[in-house]
XYZ file of C-alpha atoms in Angstrom:
760
model
C 75.703 33.622 147.656
C 72.846 34.178 149.995
C 72.072 37.682 148.250
C 72.508 35.449 144.633
C 70.011 32.782 146.027
C 67.744 34.928 147.596
C 67.599 37.431 143.909
C 67.066 34.045 142.025
C 64.195 33.481 144.530
C 62.810 36.333 143.777
C 63.256 36.708 140.019
C 60.907 33.038 140.299
C 58.774 35.239 142.015
C 58.538 37.487 140.152
C 57.359 34.503 137.464
C 54.901 33.081 138.914
C 53.256 37.176 139.858
C 53.169 37.098 136.476
C 51.339 33.762 135.565
C 48.465 34.513 138.412
C 48.430 38.527 136.950
C 48.837 39.994 140.980
C 48.185 43.426 141.283
C 50.290 45.170 143.905
C 48.605 44.546 147.614
C 48.046 48.667 148.732
C 45.344 48.409 145.996
C 47.160 50.929 143.305
C 46.951 49.262 139.949
C 49.976 50.082 137.600
C 50.229 49.121 133.645
C 52.542 47.493 133.154
C 54.123 49.111 129.796
C 57.131 46.899 127.103
C 57.774 50.892 125.760
C 59.375 51.660 129.103
C 57.019 54.986 129.448
C 56.481 55.689 132.854
C 58.215 58.468 133.924
C 56.723 62.103 134.407
C 58.000 65.700 133.574
C 59.687 67.194 136.149
C 60.472 63.430 137.803
C 63.883 61.684 138.385
C 64.028 61.047 134.852
C 62.740 63.917 133.651
C 65.847 63.912 131.105
C 65.394 60.614 129.569
C 65.881 59.717 126.051
C 62.820 57.742 125.339
C 63.415 57.971 121.494
C 65.314 59.010 118.156
C 64.394 60.270 115.472
C 65.512 62.128 112.445
C 63.300 64.387 110.381
C 64.202 65.912 106.283
C 66.908 62.703 105.724
C 65.876 61.458 101.746
C 69.097 60.231 101.100
C 69.679 58.231 103.692
C 67.468 55.905 105.872
C 66.848 56.507 110.323
C 69.027 52.847 110.213
C 72.194 54.431 108.327
C 72.248 57.609 110.544
C 71.780 56.037 113.948
C 74.932 53.992 113.105
C 76.906 56.925 112.938
C 75.264 58.733 116.495
C 76.426 57.869 119.950
C 73.803 59.367 121.786
C 71.425 55.974 122.672
C 67.936 55.592 123.890
C 66.792 53.541 126.271
C 65.805 50.166 125.593
C 64.077 48.583 128.650
C 62.441 44.706 127.171
C 60.063 42.803 128.662
C 61.352 41.975 131.357
C 62.806 44.740 132.535
C 59.377 46.626 132.660
C 57.851 43.364 134.383
C 60.712 43.969 137.381
C 60.825 47.418 137.526
C 56.673 47.198 137.593
C 57.083 44.709 141.041
C 60.246 46.643 142.592
C 58.284 49.408 142.843
C 55.501 48.320 144.389
C 57.272 46.099 146.886
C 59.570 48.543 148.000
C 56.767 50.894 148.705
C 54.543 48.124 150.744
C 55.620 48.615 154.436
C 55.352 44.624 154.821
C 57.322 43.162 152.814
C 60.452 41.431 153.899
C 63.730 43.359 154.614
C 65.723 40.501 152.366
C 63.068 40.730 149.467
C 63.376 44.750 149.309
C 67.720 44.922 149.082
C 67.437 42.554 146.832
C 64.697 44.737 144.650
C 66.450 47.456 145.287
C 69.432 46.108 143.225
C 67.177 45.164 140.424
C 66.012 48.651 140.621
C 69.599 49.903 140.430
C 70.895 48.035 137.225
C 67.594 49.205 135.123
C 68.745 52.412 136.493
C 72.326 52.281 134.791
C 70.318 50.730 132.494
C 68.669 54.570 131.161
C 70.038 56.915 128.422
C 69.644 60.130 129.348
C 70.059 63.814 127.154
C 73.894 65.160 127.011
C 73.758 68.228 125.073
C 77.587 67.771 124.432
C 76.934 64.285 123.201
C 73.975 65.661 120.575
C 75.289 68.687 119.110
C 78.779 66.347 118.963
C 76.390 63.470 117.065
C 75.158 66.636 115.078
C 77.710 67.207 113.176
C 79.089 63.738 113.332
C 76.052 63.989 110.359
C 77.522 66.470 108.847
C 80.992 65.117 108.685
C 78.957 61.889 107.500
C 76.472 63.409 104.751
C 79.504 65.266 103.702
C 81.469 62.341 103.078
C 78.583 61.212 100.928
C 78.506 64.426 98.171
C 76.425 66.224 100.531
C 78.960 69.141 101.496
C 76.497 72.065 102.893
C 73.690 69.299 104.722
C 73.071 70.990 107.696
C 72.122 68.953 111.568
C 70.466 70.792 114.115
C 69.240 69.362 117.543
C 65.262 69.755 119.826
C 65.417 67.705 122.195
C 61.737 67.767 123.229
C 58.549 66.078 125.328
C 55.727 64.170 123.503
C 53.113 64.593 126.396
C 50.636 62.409 124.568
C 52.710 59.318 124.335
C 54.280 60.610 127.415
C 57.897 60.741 125.708
C 61.295 62.014 125.500
C 62.602 62.640 121.971
C 65.624 63.901 120.778
C 64.993 64.755 117.328
C 67.564 65.756 114.244
C 66.156 68.155 111.512
C 68.747 67.678 108.349
C 68.822 69.821 105.679
C 70.239 68.003 102.911
C 70.655 70.812 100.076
C 71.657 69.951 96.740
C 74.690 67.135 96.853
C 77.752 68.284 95.068
C 79.140 66.264 91.633
C 82.060 64.500 90.719
C 83.683 67.299 87.823
C 87.065 64.530 87.571
C 88.646 61.153 89.212
C 92.306 61.006 88.204
C 94.572 58.580 88.577
C 98.517 58.661 88.972
C 101.181 55.878 88.324
C 99.070 53.504 86.436
C 100.493 54.445 83.422
C 102.724 52.468 82.512
C 100.561 48.794 83.341
C 100.629 46.025 81.191
C 97.789 46.448 78.146
C 96.611 42.777 79.957
C 96.592 44.511 83.322
C 95.202 47.590 82.036
C 92.339 45.912 80.712
C 91.413 44.143 83.972
C 91.866 47.567 85.357
C 89.446 48.923 83.474
C 86.530 46.760 84.524
C 87.180 47.678 88.220
C 85.615 51.408 87.429
C 82.372 52.356 87.974
C 82.720 55.530 89.816
C 82.321 58.289 87.065
C 82.525 62.105 86.506
C 79.163 64.213 86.969
C 77.481 61.307 89.477
C 77.539 62.114 92.745
C 79.860 62.479 95.329
C 80.622 59.578 96.681
C 83.744 59.075 99.771
C 82.787 55.519 100.235
C 81.970 54.205 96.554
C 85.974 55.862 95.789
C 86.773 54.877 98.581
C 86.195 50.638 97.567
C 86.411 51.305 93.849
C 90.804 52.283 94.970
C 90.239 49.477 97.546
C 89.475 47.030 94.081
C 92.073 48.672 92.240
C 95.075 48.165 94.856
C 94.135 44.182 95.558
C 94.526 43.975 91.691
C 97.888 44.687 91.503
C 98.675 42.767 94.076
C 97.274 39.968 92.309
C 98.775 40.888 89.175
C 102.938 40.992 90.595
C 103.328 44.341 91.974
C 104.366 43.329 95.931
C 104.931 46.311 97.029
C 101.521 48.749 95.411
C 100.373 51.259 97.737
C 98.232 53.839 97.443
C 98.239 57.594 98.978
C 95.748 59.164 100.862
C 93.213 60.448 98.327
C 93.702 64.655 97.616
C 89.497 65.891 97.258
C 88.673 68.946 96.381
C 85.514 71.611 96.611
C 84.873 73.683 94.418
C 81.554 76.011 96.533
C 80.623 77.903 93.786
C 80.315 75.146 91.241
C 78.604 73.062 94.262
C 81.771 69.601 92.389
C 84.605 67.331 94.125
C 86.918 67.307 92.120
C 90.353 63.377 93.496
C 93.247 62.567 92.470
C 94.086 59.429 93.910
C 98.380 58.551 93.417
C 99.467 54.756 93.114
C 103.486 53.206 94.156
C 103.300 49.977 92.074
C 106.883 49.779 91.570
C 108.428 46.858 90.037
C 106.372 43.972 89.383
C 107.140 41.050 91.032
C 107.177 37.101 89.450
C 107.714 33.773 91.916
C 111.745 32.960 91.462
C 111.709 29.818 94.893
C 109.404 27.681 97.071
C 110.754 26.889 100.092
C 109.125 24.052 102.657
C 109.673 23.623 106.213
C 107.534 21.757 107.896
C 106.915 21.255 111.699
C 105.621 17.951 112.714
C 105.875 17.374 116.000
C 107.787 14.153 116.211
C 104.998 12.722 113.432
C 105.429 11.196 109.932
C 105.108 14.512 107.734
C 102.346 14.724 104.546
C 104.965 14.243 102.089
C 106.292 17.753 99.694
C 104.533 16.866 96.623
C 100.654 16.698 98.295
C 101.647 20.213 99.973
C 103.027 21.672 97.085
C 100.119 20.295 94.809
C 97.831 23.110 97.312
C 99.729 25.538 95.888
C 97.691 28.377 93.853
C 100.888 29.857 92.499
C 104.348 27.941 90.772
C 107.606 28.660 90.282
C 107.829 31.623 87.639
C 104.477 32.960 88.765
C 103.141 37.391 89.017
C 103.147 37.119 92.327
C 99.063 37.245 93.093
C 97.176 38.054 97.635
C 94.674 36.172 96.728
C 97.066 33.115 95.069
C 98.998 33.325 98.442
C 95.542 33.172 100.643
C 93.508 30.361 98.966
C 96.853 28.391 99.470
C 97.165 28.832 103.236
C 92.901 27.789 103.183
C 93.910 24.934 100.746
C 96.772 23.729 102.765
C 94.617 24.174 106.536
C 91.357 22.106 104.525
C 93.448 18.619 104.621
C 92.875 18.924 108.255
C 96.193 18.123 109.341
C 97.405 21.383 109.991
C 97.254 23.923 113.078
C 99.892 26.681 111.639
C 100.309 27.605 107.874
C 102.229 30.788 106.853
C 103.227 31.649 103.099
C 105.661 34.640 102.962
C 108.657 36.027 101.788
C 112.182 35.143 103.079
C 114.103 37.721 102.215
C 114.157 41.978 103.580
C 112.618 44.659 101.192
C 114.616 44.620 98.002
C 113.086 47.138 95.430
C 114.593 46.775 92.354
C 114.600 42.955 92.571
C 111.944 41.974 90.159
C 111.439 38.462 91.941
C 110.885 36.703 94.900
C 111.349 33.683 97.175
C 108.693 32.515 99.387
C 108.666 30.055 102.495
C 106.019 27.588 103.205
C 106.212 27.466 107.258
C 102.945 24.639 107.801
C 102.774 23.235 112.339
C 101.250 18.961 112.527
C 98.548 19.040 114.433
C 97.936 16.006 116.461
C 97.272 13.202 113.835
C 96.029 10.365 116.131
C 92.927 10.485 118.458
C 90.490 8.268 120.084
C 87.711 9.394 121.952
C 83.987 8.596 123.150
C 80.949 11.181 122.614
C 77.420 12.374 123.254
C 76.695 12.666 119.370
C 73.948 14.806 117.261
C 73.347 14.489 113.690
C 71.068 14.743 110.885
C 70.847 12.381 107.772
C 70.140 14.315 104.260
C 67.838 11.842 103.626
C 65.000 11.882 106.482
C 65.684 15.427 108.149
C 65.423 14.932 111.116
C 67.661 14.403 114.131
C 69.119 11.287 115.758
C 70.938 11.444 119.657
C 73.303 8.944 121.501
C 76.967 8.178 121.656
C 79.677 7.711 119.338
C 83.426 5.576 119.652
C 85.863 6.315 117.074
C 89.753 6.162 115.944
C 91.013 8.325 113.231
C 94.571 9.431 111.513
C 94.765 12.279 109.629
C 97.560 11.303 107.744
C 97.772 7.454 106.832
C 100.000 6.815 103.648
C 101.549 10.664 104.207
C 99.236 12.579 102.114
C 97.155 13.665 104.427
C 94.589 10.653 103.899
C 91.771 10.997 106.682
C 90.973 7.102 107.531
C 87.918 7.153 110.802
C 86.635 3.942 112.327
C 83.397 4.577 114.126
C 80.778 2.406 116.442
C 77.284 4.695 117.091
C 74.035 3.936 119.109
C 71.430 6.133 117.789
C 67.577 6.802 119.752
C 66.041 8.034 115.813
C 64.067 10.661 114.805
C 64.663 11.938 118.700
C 61.597 14.611 118.398
C 59.437 12.276 117.940
C 60.668 9.738 120.811
C 59.423 13.177 122.896
C 56.017 13.982 121.547
C 55.486 10.636 122.073
C 56.123 10.915 125.828
C 59.154 9.098 125.980
C 57.772 5.095 125.403
C 60.424 3.521 124.548
C 57.741 1.170 122.645
C 57.900 3.738 120.584
C 61.206 4.143 120.479
C 63.093 4.028 116.516
C 66.908 2.945 117.867
C 70.040 1.667 115.579
C 73.711 1.252 115.648
C 75.774 1.252 113.344
C 79.555 0.282 113.068
C 81.516 1.968 109.735
C 84.949 2.812 107.727
C 85.229 5.775 106.421
C 88.317 6.977 104.459
C 89.213 10.433 102.043
C 92.122 11.756 99.371
C 91.726 15.245 99.567
C 93.842 15.483 96.755
C 93.507 12.717 93.631
C 93.231 15.107 90.198
C 92.842 18.547 88.851
C 89.389 19.173 87.061
C 89.348 22.510 84.977
C 91.214 23.528 87.997
C 89.817 22.198 90.794
C 90.723 19.763 93.416
C 88.737 16.425 92.956
C 89.192 14.560 96.322
C 88.792 10.656 97.006
C 86.819 9.654 99.316
C 86.059 5.991 100.803
C 82.714 4.679 103.431
C 81.329 1.766 104.490
C 79.027 1.333 107.036
C 77.100 -1.650 108.539
C 73.550 -0.605 110.703
C 70.510 -2.461 112.203
C 67.972 -0.221 112.686
C 64.583 -1.168 114.649
C 61.449 0.127 113.336
C 58.316 -0.575 116.331
C 55.357 -0.583 114.602
C 52.957 -1.078 118.036
C 53.106 -5.138 118.805
C 55.190 -5.350 114.933
C 58.380 -5.056 115.891
C 61.163 -4.894 113.201
C 64.766 -4.967 112.048
C 66.307 -3.134 109.038
C 69.718 -4.572 108.633
C 71.440 -2.598 106.181
C 75.366 -2.179 104.233
C 76.134 0.250 102.327
C 79.599 1.656 100.499
C 80.298 4.595 98.389
C 82.890 6.147 96.216
C 82.683 9.647 96.595
C 84.447 12.599 94.077
C 84.467 16.395 95.950
C 85.036 19.149 95.250
C 84.570 22.779 96.295
C 83.692 25.104 93.821
C 84.516 29.017 94.876
C 83.199 30.917 97.423
C 81.909 33.640 95.085
C 79.662 30.820 93.793
C 75.701 30.399 94.138
C 76.554 26.781 94.037
C 79.622 25.817 96.224
C 80.303 22.550 96.614
C 80.115 19.142 94.911
C 79.973 15.522 95.173
C 79.699 13.161 92.651
C 78.482 9.686 94.254
C 79.050 5.678 93.556
C 76.688 3.807 95.926
C 75.689 0.146 97.018
C 73.379 -0.403 99.599
C 71.918 -3.905 100.548
C 68.690 -3.833 102.601
C 67.468 -6.449 104.263
C 64.232 -6.767 107.377
C 65.342 -9.779 109.175
C 62.849 -12.941 110.283
C 60.259 -10.796 107.930
C 58.383 -13.599 106.656
C 57.432 -14.912 110.666
C 56.887 -11.683 111.910
C 54.692 -11.319 108.506
C 52.879 -13.965 109.003
C 52.195 -13.721 113.073
C 50.803 -9.646 111.581
C 48.118 -11.176 109.700
C 46.914 -13.332 111.920
C 46.288 -10.321 114.292
C 44.680 -8.371 112.495
C 41.354 -9.066 110.013
C 42.151 -6.774 107.348
C 45.126 -8.741 104.965
C 45.127 -6.742 101.853
C 45.998 -3.972 104.032
C 48.109 -6.466 105.966
C 49.709 -6.881 102.492
C 50.072 -3.681 101.276
C 51.499 -1.834 104.361
C 54.741 -4.298 104.025
C 54.366 -4.689 100.401
C 57.590 -2.555 100.340
C 59.384 -4.196 103.702
C 58.778 -7.889 101.398
C 60.070 -6.959 98.315
C 64.134 -6.053 100.225
C 63.555 -9.855 101.925
C 62.480 -10.945 97.839
C 65.183 -9.350 96.041
C 67.325 -11.264 99.043
C 65.836 -14.831 98.273
C 66.579 -14.528 94.811
C 69.930 -14.410 95.194
C 70.501 -10.627 94.476
C 73.350 -9.160 98.024
C 72.789 -5.325 96.665
C 68.951 -4.214 97.078
C 70.725 -1.052 94.536
C 73.572 -0.264 92.551
C 73.296 4.097 91.678
C 75.613 6.514 90.614
C 74.972 10.173 91.130
C 75.397 13.397 92.667
C 74.778 16.482 95.139
C 76.042 19.452 94.709
C 75.315 22.915 97.447
C 75.789 26.154 98.506
C 75.950 27.476 101.289
C 75.451 31.499 102.149
C 74.430 31.398 105.635
C 76.280 33.497 108.452
C 75.823 30.591 110.917
C 75.629 27.078 110.492
C 73.189 26.586 113.068
C 71.173 30.098 114.378
C 71.439 31.634 110.331
C 70.022 35.458 110.203
C 70.955 36.023 106.340
C 71.959 33.780 103.400
C 70.352 30.828 101.893
C 71.342 27.594 101.737
C 71.043 25.348 98.699
C 70.852 21.490 98.399
C 70.092 19.299 94.366
C 70.774 15.576 94.865
C 69.751 12.939 92.361
C 71.281 9.669 92.001
C 70.142 6.676 89.309
C 70.373 3.152 89.269
C 72.948 1.529 87.114
C 71.640 -2.328 86.856
C 68.217 -2.580 86.421
C 68.025 -5.684 89.014
C 66.899 -5.353 92.772
C 65.724 -2.173 92.599
C 65.400 0.350 89.847
C 65.235 3.638 90.115
C 65.829 7.191 89.997
C 65.547 9.588 92.648
C 65.767 13.351 92.718
C 65.404 16.024 95.591
C 65.702 19.001 95.616
C 65.668 22.057 99.174
C 66.409 25.551 99.113
C 65.836 27.702 102.327
C 66.573 31.079 102.866
C 67.204 33.347 105.661
C 66.620 37.197 105.714
C 66.674 39.332 108.884
C 64.337 42.104 109.066
C 64.724 43.661 112.192
C 67.490 43.515 114.689
C 64.982 40.947 116.473
C 63.192 39.330 113.652
C 64.465 36.760 111.083
C 62.026 35.616 108.347
C 63.416 32.006 107.284
C 61.661 30.083 104.275
C 62.268 26.567 102.607
C 60.881 24.913 99.790
C 61.308 20.948 99.535
C 60.769 19.145 96.102
C 61.555 15.725 95.414
C 60.608 12.252 93.146
C 61.026 8.954 92.718
C 60.534 7.945 89.032
C 60.811 3.865 89.199
C 61.546 2.080 86.713
C 61.046 -1.768 87.976
C 57.840 -1.603 89.283
C 55.658 -4.070 87.825
C 58.733 -6.359 88.919
C 58.741 -4.900 92.408
C 62.486 -4.082 93.985
C 61.272 -1.169 96.053
C 63.701 1.906 96.864
C 65.640 1.151 100.825
C 63.456 2.536 103.957
C 65.315 5.537 103.930
C 65.269 7.341 100.429
C 61.573 7.031 100.348
C 60.136 9.835 101.118
C 58.072 10.821 104.487
C 56.476 13.890 105.702
C 55.348 15.040 109.036
C 57.631 15.343 112.089
C 59.369 18.637 113.999
C 61.107 19.471 111.095
C 58.985 18.951 108.390
C 55.340 19.254 108.732
C 54.561 20.118 112.377
C 50.790 20.000 113.031
C 51.299 15.619 112.373
C 53.177 12.981 113.838
C 56.577 11.943 112.050
C 56.300 10.519 108.179
C 51.802 10.828 108.777
C 51.723 13.183 106.205
C 50.375 11.700 103.090
C 47.379 12.252 100.447
C 45.835 8.829 101.064
C 43.832 8.248 104.132
C 43.482 5.652 106.977
C 40.824 3.611 108.002
C 40.494 5.691 111.663
C 38.857 2.533 112.635
C 41.361 0.524 112.219
C 43.649 -0.889 114.761
C 46.841 1.457 116.226
C 48.961 -0.681 115.631
C 48.146 -0.731 111.667
C 47.427 2.741 111.454
C 51.344 2.866 113.088
C 51.985 0.210 110.071
C 50.889 2.829 107.381
C 53.538 5.902 109.329
C 55.993 3.452 107.997
C 55.365 3.392 104.461
C 57.030 5.140 102.035
C 56.382 7.342 99.623
C 57.703 8.682 95.836
C 56.806 12.232 95.523
C 56.778 15.598 97.544
C 55.998 18.858 98.006
C 56.987 21.016 101.322
C 57.188 24.729 102.287
C 57.793 27.058 105.064
C 57.542 29.893 106.085
C 58.570 30.706 109.715
C 58.848 34.320 111.866
C 61.424 33.607 114.582
C 61.578 36.749 117.441
C 64.811 37.297 119.781
C 63.327 38.712 123.087
C 64.800 42.363 123.390
C 67.572 43.313 126.096
C 70.253 45.961 126.434
C 73.732 43.810 125.789
C 75.231 45.971 128.852
C 72.995 44.216 131.132
C 75.028 40.965 133.086
C 72.322 39.841 135.008
C 71.590 36.024 135.260
C 67.471 36.993 134.654
C 68.165 38.879 131.255
C 70.779 36.726 129.524
C 68.674 34.152 129.808
C 66.076 35.996 128.273
C 67.897 37.313 125.364
C 68.568 33.534 124.830
C 65.189 32.685 124.553
C 62.539 34.037 121.926
C 59.479 32.630 119.896
C 58.695 32.111 116.413
C 55.572 32.518 114.502
C 55.297 29.104 111.478
C 53.402 27.329 109.007
C 53.733 24.417 107.141
C 52.177 23.231 104.081
C 52.979 20.242 101.716
C 52.082 16.782 100.699
C 53.433 13.318 100.325
C 51.940 11.264 96.699
C 52.820 7.941 95.350
C 52.815 5.841 97.653
C 53.836 2.595 98.914
C 50.468 1.675 100.112
C 48.515 1.957 96.817
C 49.079 -1.047 94.862
C 51.994 -0.565 92.528
C 50.001 0.025 89.048
C 48.456 3.111 91.038
C 52.669 4.417 91.415
C 52.421 7.396 88.476
C 56.032 7.996 87.608
C 55.271 11.278 85.684
C 56.287 13.702 88.246
C 54.765 16.377 86.721
C 50.945 14.775 87.191
C 52.421 13.493 91.249
C 52.946 16.693 92.461
C 49.620 18.004 90.868
C 47.434 15.657 92.647
C 49.395 17.387 95.976
C 49.069 20.931 94.957
C 45.453 19.672 94.482
C 45.295 18.637 98.252
C 48.277 20.545 100.708
C 48.376 19.623 103.389
C 48.474 22.640 105.761
C 49.295 23.616 109.357
C 50.003 26.677 111.847
C 51.902 27.402 115.153
C 53.809 29.253 117.457
C 56.792 28.123 119.275
C 59.449 28.754 121.930
C 63.060 29.093 121.486
C 66.353 29.755 123.536
C 69.365 29.608 121.761
C 72.711 27.246 122.563
C 76.160 27.265 120.621
C 74.489 23.541 118.643
C 71.680 25.811 117.582
C 68.127 26.471 119.500
C 66.142 24.062 121.943
C 62.635 24.592 120.534
C 59.228 24.030 121.166
C 56.644 23.828 118.347
C 52.846 24.559 118.744
C 50.843 23.463 115.708
C 47.338 22.523 114.262
C 46.304 21.508 111.586
C 44.966 23.995 109.531
C 43.692 21.713 106.857
C 43.721 17.960 106.236
C 42.588 16.455 102.949
C 42.683 13.415 104.953
C 39.614 14.467 106.509
C 37.329 14.445 103.803
C 34.531 15.906 105.426
C 36.093 18.214 107.798
C 39.437 19.534 106.700
C 39.162 22.881 107.512
C 40.320 23.816 111.193
C 36.823 25.318 112.407
C 34.802 22.606 111.110
C 36.185 20.008 113.317
C 37.494 19.828 116.649
C 40.935 22.191 117.557
C 44.088 19.697 118.218
C 47.166 20.825 119.000
C 50.225 18.668 118.178
C 54.151 19.792 120.022
C 56.821 19.198 119.117
C 59.854 19.269 120.218
C 63.584 20.206 118.979
C 67.061 20.589 119.048
C 68.167 22.937 116.628
C 66.084 25.008 113.694
C 63.484 22.295 111.492
C 65.419 24.490 108.627
């Protein structure tokens, strides 16, 4: 324990040394290199491999060949080099404390364990593996030589694989046996799976993938006992061609003759057999389908009431029988639950994170057909990033209390072979909106009827939700608070416009309309991210639209489209980009009736334009001489049009995956990000109602002519729920500052944002 504490203390001292750039006390200034280049010829690490290179490879990239070999180069990250630098100087200092030297000796040994040295036997084996890889891809005459050399100028040792590819072999013939008697419909499907043809360059991997597609097709067309023999490859050196023969053993085609159900309920009321049967993608008399069985298992698991699901045959193999009976076995999970938890959530409309506590009671099988019911209560700090960025001031805290009920039926009916569910949500919330001395409480009653459906994973879009919603939103004691605010500020015209959106909500209630808006709409989404919180590839797409169905209260149409794309550039870097476009078409603007507060558009904050405060960005400037509470009120005034785009380069600190020490593990979780945000909002309700432009083209054009641009640098530390991040951003172009919009025309300013999870 003492040694561990001493080591941590040593590492803290090292970080301090980095910041203050201390040199070794003996006066020897050793330059810290991020490449690990301190080795000299004839030294203790003379056979160390600093780089592995390939020469002569045209058909395959260095990265592809690097995955074939077992040899590795030393990869010391920045923290390893820093530790190594200080270890060397501490160990040779005559007056360094013994405990400190012991700790640094341990560090030096761990760094030495990360080094990789030239192993001739291993390198020769790698050369053979490269030749095997080339042969499998048609280059039967490829030759590989190894060369371990010293680059005197760069002072590094290089393991070089010199490749002579020679001409690739052509595929002379590809013959499939055992498929001659397939039915015509299966035969036509099989033909669509064949894309490797005679005359192309021989590629074992492509042929193997094609064989697998044919095998899976047979398994989906009733051939339960289908088998694939090892392909026979014949090479003709004189012609430099390959011939391949592949034999399938299909067996008798099988139909499903029986479907039996066994349910282990663990003493709880079970889900009806009819509901379980409706999740199956096959019926009695269907040809056996491997993919239908797998999808059926997923469908039953998606009911959320089962922890174990299996579907299998119920008899031993009988190759002469053309029928298969199946057993569907399910084991239920605990269906009742009550808990109090910390909560972190992010809503779709406002795009920022809330944190708080939630208590709930849930039941996963309320009426015996896997219907889920949930009653909850929440206390939330809204937009936690803005709260932290404003210095944890309670006077600036935006809070919300929620009580709600959720109920869902996973399978209501089928439409175009897709299962359509049913959901009902009812929520009551009380939200405090601080505007300096003028605070506002906004009470909202929201009900929704939902019809969700999942689409095949292979499609660009994989989920659809149709929604009928009714919302009532009312500012409490609005007239009294408005009078107080007007009495404290001289510019009554501006104050009237600032409070217009809230006054419209209050007036609708006074006129006897309980609902602020009744809308019909939906959302389609496609999610192909490889990780929900920290993606490095894939995309997230969303398109949501809704429109008022009754011409009272707020009568409007709202739509927003968002697309994020993630691309891994290297082992340590990911490029993420996002675009968002939204517009509200306001049908009865002359009669007031603005959309609810949480459906207006805002820009600025930790998940939006990071060089501005939350909700601060808009095309309409605010007089900087006005009082602070008036300026704060303007940031709580929404807009009807939004355009945003962001690009972010996410960089991870490279470390050796085999290192297990505390310091290296923390560095491996850390990274930095370079980002740029561009966009703005238009049609702010700060402007008179008659200025609101329902034409989306002209509304978007106003933003494009005057975009706000911010850029910055951020730090990331990974957690299971996503990274904790600190972003420092500055305004490159601020269209509101008419006389000095560019960064070089005004004093340099930094805005810092704290967030949980990536900005997008």
